[in-house]
């Protein structure tokens, strides 16, 4: 159950970041921790998430993440976060086995570079105490790429959520369910 709560918390972060700054703001706010994200909450406008003609779904996000991360030297941690069945079309979670990577920072940077080369747009980057969290967008999808491999506990995780109204409602409903005492 601990993992389900972590995924729900990560989904909440994705939605929080995806929802921030949707009333205008600059798309160039990229590296400022107080800047706005580049995508708004109303899916069809495209925002900085790429072409609205491009179909992005959970299967394509999973494939892109897997190809980018494994190509950069990561293996997937089989005990990583599991997405609830009712959210499988709205969320993707890919946890790297950072302990097995030769250089987790280099593999993280390589994964992000491959994703941005493949059409994902970086909208925000935050670095604190050796941890890095980058927000990327493609279509209606928001991706949080987290690298916490500098300390004693090494964790690299990629969590993506579809920001479409249907998925936002499904994720909010699931988060409300997991907050029950």
Short mmCIF file of C-alpha atoms in Angstrom, two decimals:
data_model
loop_
_atom_site.label_atom_id
_atom_site.label_comp_id
_atom_site.label_asym_id
_atom_site.label_seq_id
_atom_site.Cartn_x
_atom_site.Cartn_y
_atom_site.Cartn_z
CA UNK A 1 0.00 0.00 0.00
CA UNK A 2 2.94 2.36 0.59
CA UNK A 3 3.71 2.32 -3.13
CA UNK A 4 0.16 3.21 -4.10
CA UNK A 5 0.29 6.21 -1.78
CA UNK A 6 3.63 7.30 -3.32
CA UNK A 7 2.16 7.12 -6.83
CA UNK A 8 -0.89 9.07 -5.68
CA UNK A 9 1.39 11.70 -4.13
CA UNK A 10 3.46 11.83 -7.32
CA UNK A 11 0.28 12.19 -9.37
CA UNK A 12 -0.77 15.04 -7.13
CA UNK A 13 2.57 16.75 -7.77
CA UNK A 14 2.14 16.26 -11.52
CA UNK A 15 -1.36 17.73 -11.40
CA UNK A 16 -0.28 20.55 -9.11
CA UNK A 17 2.57 21.49 -11.43
CA UNK A 18 0.39 21.02 -14.51
CA UNK A 19 -2.29 23.28 -13.07
CA UNK A 20 0.00 26.07 -11.90
CA UNK A 21 0.36 29.11 -14.07
CA UNK A 22 -2.35 28.20 -16.55
CA UNK A 23 -3.58 31.79 -16.76
CA UNK A 24 -0.93 33.14 -19.08
CA UNK A 25 2.59 33.34 -17.76
CA UNK A 26 5.73 32.99 -19.77
CA UNK A 27 6.74 29.79 -21.46
CA UNK A 28 10.34 30.84 -20.87
CA UNK A 29 10.01 30.51 -17.05
CA UNK A 30 11.90 27.21 -17.41
CA UNK A 31 14.65 27.28 -14.84
CA UNK A 32 12.99 29.50 -12.26
CA UNK A 33 11.55 27.59 -9.35
CA UNK A 34 8.79 30.18 -9.09
CA UNK A 35 8.06 30.30 -12.83
CA UNK A 36 4.88 29.04 -14.42
CA UNK A 37 4.54 25.86 -16.39
CA UNK A 38 4.15 26.05 -20.11
CA UNK A 39 0.94 24.11 -20.43
CA UNK A 40 -2.51 25.14 -19.36
CA UNK A 41 -5.30 22.94 -18.15
CA UNK A 42 -7.39 22.92 -21.33
CA UNK A 43 -5.89 20.13 -23.43
CA UNK A 44 -6.80 21.09 -27.02
CA UNK A 45 -4.81 24.32 -27.20
CA UNK A 46 -1.56 22.38 -27.41
CA UNK A 47 0.42 24.77 -25.17
CA UNK A 48 4.12 24.00 -25.16
CA UNK A 49 3.34 20.32 -25.14
CA UNK A 50 3.89 19.87 -28.85
CA UNK A 51 1.65 19.46 -31.82
CA UNK A 52 -2.03 18.92 -31.16
CA UNK A 53 -2.03 16.58 -34.18
CA UNK A 54 0.28 14.17 -32.38
CA UNK A 55 -1.48 11.37 -30.48
CA UNK A 56 0.18 10.81 -27.14
CA UNK A 57 -1.19 8.01 -24.99
CA UNK A 58 0.00 5.94 -22.04
CA UNK A 59 1.46 3.21 -24.28
CA UNK A 60 3.52 5.68 -26.32
CA UNK A 61 4.71 7.49 -23.16
CA UNK A 62 5.73 4.14 -21.62
CA UNK A 63 7.65 3.18 -24.77
CA UNK A 64 9.40 6.55 -24.99
CA UNK A 65 10.38 6.44 -21.31
CA UNK A 66 11.60 2.85 -21.51
CA UNK A 67 13.60 3.45 -24.68
CA UNK A 68 15.14 6.69 -23.37
CA UNK A 69 15.99 5.36 -19.90
CA UNK A 70 17.37 1.99 -21.00
CA UNK A 71 19.29 3.68 -23.82
CA UNK A 72 20.89 5.95 -21.21
CA UNK A 73 22.02 3.04 -19.05
CA UNK A 74 19.15 2.46 -16.64
CA UNK A 75 17.31 -0.77 -15.95
CA UNK A 76 13.76 -0.61 -14.64
CA UNK A 77 13.29 -1.36 -10.95
CA UNK A 78 10.75 -4.21 -10.91
CA UNK A 79 9.58 -3.14 -7.45
CA UNK A 80 8.84 0.40 -8.69
CA UNK A 81 5.55 2.17 -8.32
CA UNK A 82 2.43 0.52 -9.69
CA UNK A 83 -0.34 2.56 -11.27
CA UNK A 84 -3.88 1.66 -10.15
CA UNK A 85 -5.81 -0.15 -12.91
CA UNK A 86 -8.37 2.64 -13.25
CA UNK A 87 -5.55 5.11 -14.04
CA UNK A 88 -3.52 2.99 -16.49
CA UNK A 89 -4.61 5.15 -19.45
CA UNK A 90 -3.88 8.37 -17.56
CA UNK A 91 -0.58 7.76 -15.76
CA UNK A 92 2.78 6.16 -16.35
CA UNK A 93 5.42 5.49 -13.71
CA UNK A 94 8.93 4.32 -14.55
CA UNK A 95 11.38 3.81 -11.67
CA UNK A 96 15.04 3.31 -12.52
CA UNK A 97 17.26 0.97 -10.54
CA UNK A 98 19.70 3.76 -9.74
CA UNK A 99 21.89 1.42 -7.67
CA UNK A 100 22.72 -0.62 -10.79
CA UNK A 101 23.46 2.37 -13.05
CA UNK A 102 27.15 3.09 -13.59
CA UNK A 103 26.52 6.84 -13.27
CA UNK A 104 22.91 7.66 -12.29
CA UNK A 105 23.32 11.41 -12.93
CA UNK A 106 24.71 10.82 -16.42
CA UNK A 107 21.93 8.29 -17.15
CA UNK A 108 19.29 10.72 -15.86
CA UNK A 109 20.68 13.55 -17.98
CA UNK A 110 20.82 11.22 -21.00
CA UNK A 111 17.22 10.12 -20.48
CA UNK A 112 15.99 13.72 -20.28
CA UNK A 113 18.05 14.69 -23.34
CA UNK A 114 16.57 11.82 -25.36
CA UNK A 115 13.04 12.78 -24.30
CA UNK A 116 13.54 16.45 -25.19
CA UNK A 117 15.06 15.37 -28.50
CA UNK A 118 11.91 13.31 -29.07
CA UNK A 119 9.50 16.22 -28.73
CA UNK A 120 9.10 16.62 -24.97
CA UNK A 121 9.45 20.28 -23.96
CA UNK A 122 11.12 21.16 -20.69
CA UNK A 123 9.00 23.68 -18.84
CA UNK A 124 10.66 23.79 -15.43
CA UNK A 125 13.76 22.58 -13.63
CA UNK A 126 14.43 22.69 -9.90
CA UNK A 127 17.61 21.65 -8.13
CA UNK A 128 18.01 21.46 -4.37
CA UNK A 129 20.52 19.62 -2.20
CA UNK A 130 21.72 17.49 -5.11
CA UNK A 131 18.21 16.46 -6.19
CA UNK A 132 16.87 17.53 -9.59
CA UNK A 133 13.24 17.56 -10.73
CA UNK A 134 12.44 18.49 -14.31
CA UNK A 135 8.97 19.05 -15.71
CA UNK A 136 8.44 18.07 -19.33
CA UNK A 137 5.34 18.29 -21.50
CA UNK A 138 4.17 16.63 -24.69
CA UNK A 139 0.62 16.87 -25.96
CA UNK A 140 -1.64 16.80 -22.92
CA UNK A 141 0.95 14.86 -20.89
CA UNK A 142 3.08 16.27 -18.04
CA UNK A 143 6.17 14.33 -16.98
CA UNK A 144 8.10 14.78 -13.75
CA UNK A 145 11.65 13.45 -14.06
CA UNK A 146 13.19 13.14 -10.57
CA UNK A 147 16.82 12.40 -9.77
CA UNK A 148 17.59 11.86 -6.09
CA UNK A 149 20.76 9.81 -6.58
CA UNK A 150 23.29 12.06 -4.81
CA UNK A 151 22.48 10.98 -1.24
CA UNK A 152 22.57 7.64 0.56
CA UNK A 153 19.19 6.59 -0.87
CA UNK A 154 19.42 6.54 -4.65
CA UNK A 155 16.12 7.06 -6.47
CA UNK A 156 15.43 8.08 -10.06
CA UNK A 157 11.80 8.18 -11.10
CA UNK A 158 9.73 9.34 -14.06
CA UNK A 159 6.01 9.92 -13.46
CA UNK A 160 3.76 11.14 -16.28
CA UNK A 161 0.10 12.08 -16.17
CA UNK A 162 -2.33 13.00 -18.90
CA UNK A 163 -3.62 16.50 -18.18
CA UNK A 164 -6.82 16.00 -20.21
CA UNK A 165 -10.06 16.81 -18.35
CA UNK A 166 -11.07 13.12 -18.24
CA UNK A 167 -7.77 11.99 -16.75
CA UNK A 168 -7.52 14.95 -14.38
CA UNK A 169 -10.94 13.98 -12.98
CA UNK A 170 -9.95 10.30 -12.70
CA UNK A 171 -6.68 11.14 -10.91
CA UNK A 172 -8.43 13.57 -8.55
CA UNK A 173 -11.03 10.90 -7.71
CA UNK A 174 -8.29 8.34 -7.03
CA UNK A 175 -6.35 10.82 -4.87
CA UNK A 176 -9.52 11.58 -2.86
CA UNK A 177 -10.02 7.83 -2.34
CA UNK A 178 -6.47 7.35 -1.01
CA UNK A 179 -6.81 10.28 1.42
CA UNK A 180 -9.55 8.46 3.32
CA UNK A 181 -8.31 7.77 6.90
#
